[in-house]
PDB file of C-alpha atoms in Angstrom:
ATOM      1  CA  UNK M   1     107.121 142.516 270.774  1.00  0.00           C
ATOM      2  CA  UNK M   2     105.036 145.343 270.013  1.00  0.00           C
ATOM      3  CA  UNK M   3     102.278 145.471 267.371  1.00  0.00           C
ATOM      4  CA  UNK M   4     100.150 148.470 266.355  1.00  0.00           C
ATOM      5  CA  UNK M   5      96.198 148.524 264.875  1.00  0.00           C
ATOM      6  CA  UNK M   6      93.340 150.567 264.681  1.00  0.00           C
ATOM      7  CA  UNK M   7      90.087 148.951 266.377  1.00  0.00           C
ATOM      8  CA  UNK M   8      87.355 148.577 264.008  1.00  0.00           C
ATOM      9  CA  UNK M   9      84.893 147.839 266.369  1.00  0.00           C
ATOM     10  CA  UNK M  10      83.104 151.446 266.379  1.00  0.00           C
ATOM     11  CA  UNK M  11      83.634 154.649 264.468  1.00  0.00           C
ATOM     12  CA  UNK M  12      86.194 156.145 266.617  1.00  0.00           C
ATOM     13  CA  UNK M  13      88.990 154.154 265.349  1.00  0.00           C
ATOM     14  CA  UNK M  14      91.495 154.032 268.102  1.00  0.00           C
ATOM     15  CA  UNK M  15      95.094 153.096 267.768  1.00  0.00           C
ATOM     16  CA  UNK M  16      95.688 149.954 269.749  1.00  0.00           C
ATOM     17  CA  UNK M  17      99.191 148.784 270.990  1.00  0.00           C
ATOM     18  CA  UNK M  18      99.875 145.110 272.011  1.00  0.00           C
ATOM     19  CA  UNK M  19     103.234 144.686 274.116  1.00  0.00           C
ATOM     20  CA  UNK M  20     104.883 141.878 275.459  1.00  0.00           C
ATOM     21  CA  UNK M  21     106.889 138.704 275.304  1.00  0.00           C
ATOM     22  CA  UNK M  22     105.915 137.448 272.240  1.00  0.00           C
ATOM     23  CA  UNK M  23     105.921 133.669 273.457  1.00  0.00           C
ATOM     24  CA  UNK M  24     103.585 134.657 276.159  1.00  0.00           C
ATOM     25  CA  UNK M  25     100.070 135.823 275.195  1.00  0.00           C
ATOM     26  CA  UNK M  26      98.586 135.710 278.541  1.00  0.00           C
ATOM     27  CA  UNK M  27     101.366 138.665 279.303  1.00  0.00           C
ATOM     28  CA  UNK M  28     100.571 141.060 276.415  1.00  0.00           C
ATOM     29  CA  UNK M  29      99.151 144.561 277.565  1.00  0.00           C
ATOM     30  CA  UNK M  30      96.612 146.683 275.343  1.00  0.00           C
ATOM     31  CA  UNK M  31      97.005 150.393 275.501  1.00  0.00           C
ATOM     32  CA  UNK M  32      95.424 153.227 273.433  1.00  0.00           C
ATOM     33  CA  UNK M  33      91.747 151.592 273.922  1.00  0.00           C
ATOM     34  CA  UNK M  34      88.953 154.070 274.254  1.00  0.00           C
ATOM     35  CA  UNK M  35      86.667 151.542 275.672  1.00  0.00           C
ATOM     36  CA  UNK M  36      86.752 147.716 277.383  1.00  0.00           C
ATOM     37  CA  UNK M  37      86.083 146.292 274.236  1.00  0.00           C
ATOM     38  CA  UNK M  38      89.470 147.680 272.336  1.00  0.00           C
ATOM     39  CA  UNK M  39      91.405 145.447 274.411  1.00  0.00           C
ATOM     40  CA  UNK M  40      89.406 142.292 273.652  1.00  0.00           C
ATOM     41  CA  UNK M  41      89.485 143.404 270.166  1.00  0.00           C
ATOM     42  CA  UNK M  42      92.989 143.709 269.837  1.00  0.00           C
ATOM     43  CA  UNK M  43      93.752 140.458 271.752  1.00  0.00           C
ATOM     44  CA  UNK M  44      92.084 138.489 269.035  1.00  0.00           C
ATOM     45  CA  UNK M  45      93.479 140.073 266.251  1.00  0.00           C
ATOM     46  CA  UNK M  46      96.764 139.199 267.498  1.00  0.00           C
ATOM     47  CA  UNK M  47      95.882 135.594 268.540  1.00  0.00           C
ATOM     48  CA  UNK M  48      92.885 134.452 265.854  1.00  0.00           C
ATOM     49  CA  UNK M  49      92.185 136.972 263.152  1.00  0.00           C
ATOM     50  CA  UNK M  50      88.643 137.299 261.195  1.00  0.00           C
ATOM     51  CA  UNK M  51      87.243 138.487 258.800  1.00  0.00           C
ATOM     52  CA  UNK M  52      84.058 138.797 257.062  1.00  0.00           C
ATOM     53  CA  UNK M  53      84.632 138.181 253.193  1.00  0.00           C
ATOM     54  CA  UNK M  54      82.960 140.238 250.455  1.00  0.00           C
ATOM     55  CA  UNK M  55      82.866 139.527 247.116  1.00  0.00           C
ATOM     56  CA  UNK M  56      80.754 139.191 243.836  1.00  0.00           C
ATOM     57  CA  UNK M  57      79.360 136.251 242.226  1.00  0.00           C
ATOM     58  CA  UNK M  58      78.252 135.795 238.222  1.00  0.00           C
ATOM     59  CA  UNK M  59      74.868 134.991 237.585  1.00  0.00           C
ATOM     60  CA  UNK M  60      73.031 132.785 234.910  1.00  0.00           C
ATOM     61  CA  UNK M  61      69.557 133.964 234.334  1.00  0.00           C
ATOM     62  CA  UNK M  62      69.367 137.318 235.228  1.00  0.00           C
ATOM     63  CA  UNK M  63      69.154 140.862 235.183  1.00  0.00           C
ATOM     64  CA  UNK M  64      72.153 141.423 236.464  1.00  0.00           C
ATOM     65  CA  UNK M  65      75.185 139.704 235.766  1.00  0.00           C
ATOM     66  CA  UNK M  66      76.953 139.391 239.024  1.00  0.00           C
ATOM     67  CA  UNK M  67      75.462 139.660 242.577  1.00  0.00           C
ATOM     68  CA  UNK M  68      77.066 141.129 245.731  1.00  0.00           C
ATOM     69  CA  UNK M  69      77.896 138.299 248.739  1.00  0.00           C
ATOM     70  CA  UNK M  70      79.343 138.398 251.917  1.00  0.00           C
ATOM     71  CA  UNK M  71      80.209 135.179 254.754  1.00  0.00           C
ATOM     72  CA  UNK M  72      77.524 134.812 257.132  1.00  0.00           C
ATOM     73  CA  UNK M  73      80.111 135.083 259.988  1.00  0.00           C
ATOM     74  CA  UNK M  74      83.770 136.006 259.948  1.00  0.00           C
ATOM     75  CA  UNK M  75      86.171 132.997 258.295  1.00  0.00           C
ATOM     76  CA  UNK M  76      90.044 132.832 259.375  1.00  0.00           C
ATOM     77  CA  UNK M  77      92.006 135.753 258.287  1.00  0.00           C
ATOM     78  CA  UNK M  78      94.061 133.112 257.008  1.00  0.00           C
ATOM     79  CA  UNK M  79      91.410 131.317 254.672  1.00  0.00           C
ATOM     80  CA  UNK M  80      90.416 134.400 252.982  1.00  0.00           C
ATOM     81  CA  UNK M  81      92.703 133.967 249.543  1.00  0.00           C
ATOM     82  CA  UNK M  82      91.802 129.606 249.386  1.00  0.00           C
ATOM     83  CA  UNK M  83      87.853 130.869 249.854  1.00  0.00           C
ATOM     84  CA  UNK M  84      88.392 133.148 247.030  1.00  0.00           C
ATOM     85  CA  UNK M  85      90.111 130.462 244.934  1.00  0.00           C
ATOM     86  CA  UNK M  86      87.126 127.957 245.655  1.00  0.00           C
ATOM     87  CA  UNK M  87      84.952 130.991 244.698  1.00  0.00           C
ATOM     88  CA  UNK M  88      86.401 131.383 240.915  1.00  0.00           C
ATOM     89  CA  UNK M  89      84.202 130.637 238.515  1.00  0.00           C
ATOM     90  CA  UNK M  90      81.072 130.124 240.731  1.00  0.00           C
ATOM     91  CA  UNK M  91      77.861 130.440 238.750  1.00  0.00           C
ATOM     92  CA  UNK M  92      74.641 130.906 240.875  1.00  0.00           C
ATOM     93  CA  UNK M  93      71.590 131.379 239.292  1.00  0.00           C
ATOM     94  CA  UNK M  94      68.658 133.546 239.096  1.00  0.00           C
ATOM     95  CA  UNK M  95      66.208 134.633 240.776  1.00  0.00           C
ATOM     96  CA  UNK M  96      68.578 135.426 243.738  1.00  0.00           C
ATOM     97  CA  UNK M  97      66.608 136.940 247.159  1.00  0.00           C
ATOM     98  CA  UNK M  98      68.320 138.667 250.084  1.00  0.00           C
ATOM     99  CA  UNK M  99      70.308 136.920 252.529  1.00  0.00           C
ATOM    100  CA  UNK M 100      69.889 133.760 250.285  1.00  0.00           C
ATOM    101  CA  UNK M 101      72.128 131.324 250.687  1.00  0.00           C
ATOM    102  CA  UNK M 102      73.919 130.707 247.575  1.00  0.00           C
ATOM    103  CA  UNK M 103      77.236 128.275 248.923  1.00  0.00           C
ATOM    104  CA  UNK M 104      76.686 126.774 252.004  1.00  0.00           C
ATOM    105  CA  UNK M 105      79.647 125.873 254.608  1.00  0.00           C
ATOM    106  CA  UNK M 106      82.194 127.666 251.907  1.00  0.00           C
ATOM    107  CA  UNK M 107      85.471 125.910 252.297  1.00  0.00           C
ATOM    108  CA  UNK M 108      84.144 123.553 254.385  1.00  0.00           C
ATOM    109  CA  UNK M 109      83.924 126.092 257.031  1.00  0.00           C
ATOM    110  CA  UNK M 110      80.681 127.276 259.116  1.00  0.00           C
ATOM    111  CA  UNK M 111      80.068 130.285 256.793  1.00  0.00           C
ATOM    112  CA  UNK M 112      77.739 130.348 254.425  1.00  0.00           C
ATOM    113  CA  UNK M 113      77.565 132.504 251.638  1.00  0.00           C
ATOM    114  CA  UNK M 114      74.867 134.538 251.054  1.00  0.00           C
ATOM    115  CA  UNK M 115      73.176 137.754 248.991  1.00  0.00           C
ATOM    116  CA  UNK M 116      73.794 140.937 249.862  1.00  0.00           C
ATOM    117  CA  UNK M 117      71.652 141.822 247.513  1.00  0.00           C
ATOM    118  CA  UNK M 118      68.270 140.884 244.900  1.00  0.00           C
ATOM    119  CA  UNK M 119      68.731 139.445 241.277  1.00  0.00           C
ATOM    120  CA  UNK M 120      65.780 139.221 239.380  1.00  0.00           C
ATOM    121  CA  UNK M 121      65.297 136.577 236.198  1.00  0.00           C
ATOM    122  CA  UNK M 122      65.380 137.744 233.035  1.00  0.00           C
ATOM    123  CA  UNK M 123      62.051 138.244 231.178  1.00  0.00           C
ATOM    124  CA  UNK M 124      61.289 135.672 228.794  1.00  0.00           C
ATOM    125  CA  UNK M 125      60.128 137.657 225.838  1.00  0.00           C
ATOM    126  CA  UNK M 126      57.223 140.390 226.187  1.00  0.00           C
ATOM    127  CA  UNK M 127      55.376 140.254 228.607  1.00  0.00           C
ATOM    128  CA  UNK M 128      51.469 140.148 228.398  1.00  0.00           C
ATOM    129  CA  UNK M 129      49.247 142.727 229.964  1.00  0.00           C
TER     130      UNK M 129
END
């Protein structure tokens, strides 16, 4: 088995190869890493991928009608698209704060979702001096 990626874990972007028996992990060699940490990288990516999900949500209330979110900590490459399902139609409301948590433990995992970014309320009519 051989498997090809570019580490994401700093800016140089190097282009990792994993090779080995595919029914034995504890075999496979890294190669192409500019640094100790390529080779840990890589290993998990080919044994327990993660990522950290990014998204939008609507809001009710505000002065903007969707804010930005992102997981607290990477999810399961694998849970990304049944997060995003549970995520459809999601309507937090206003005022939003950064790094608020608007869904805790999303999916039932131990993620929570929070504001990347501010959402203030909508005025209520004009405002007095």
């Amino acid at each position: 088995m051989i498997k090809e990626m570019t580490c994401i874990l700093c800016p140089m972007g190097c282009r990792l190869t994993v090779s080995g028996p595919a029914e034995d992990p504890e075999s496979w060699k890294v190669s192409g890493n500019g640094c100790p940490r390529g080779v840990g990288h890589a290993l998990r990516e080919m044994t327990h991928p993660m990522r950290t999900l990014t998204t939008c949500l609507r809001v009710r209330g505000g002065e903007k009608q969707m804010v930005s979110v992102k997981t607290s900590v990477p999810i399961p490459k694998e849970r990304l698209l049944d997060v995003m399902a549970l995520l459809k139609g999601t309507i937090v409301p206003a005022p939003i704060s950064l790094g608020q948590v608007l869904v805790p433990h999303v999916g039932g995992l131990e993620a929570d979702l929070i504001a990347t970014a501010p959402v203030l309320g909508k005025k209520e009519g004009p405002s007095s001096p």
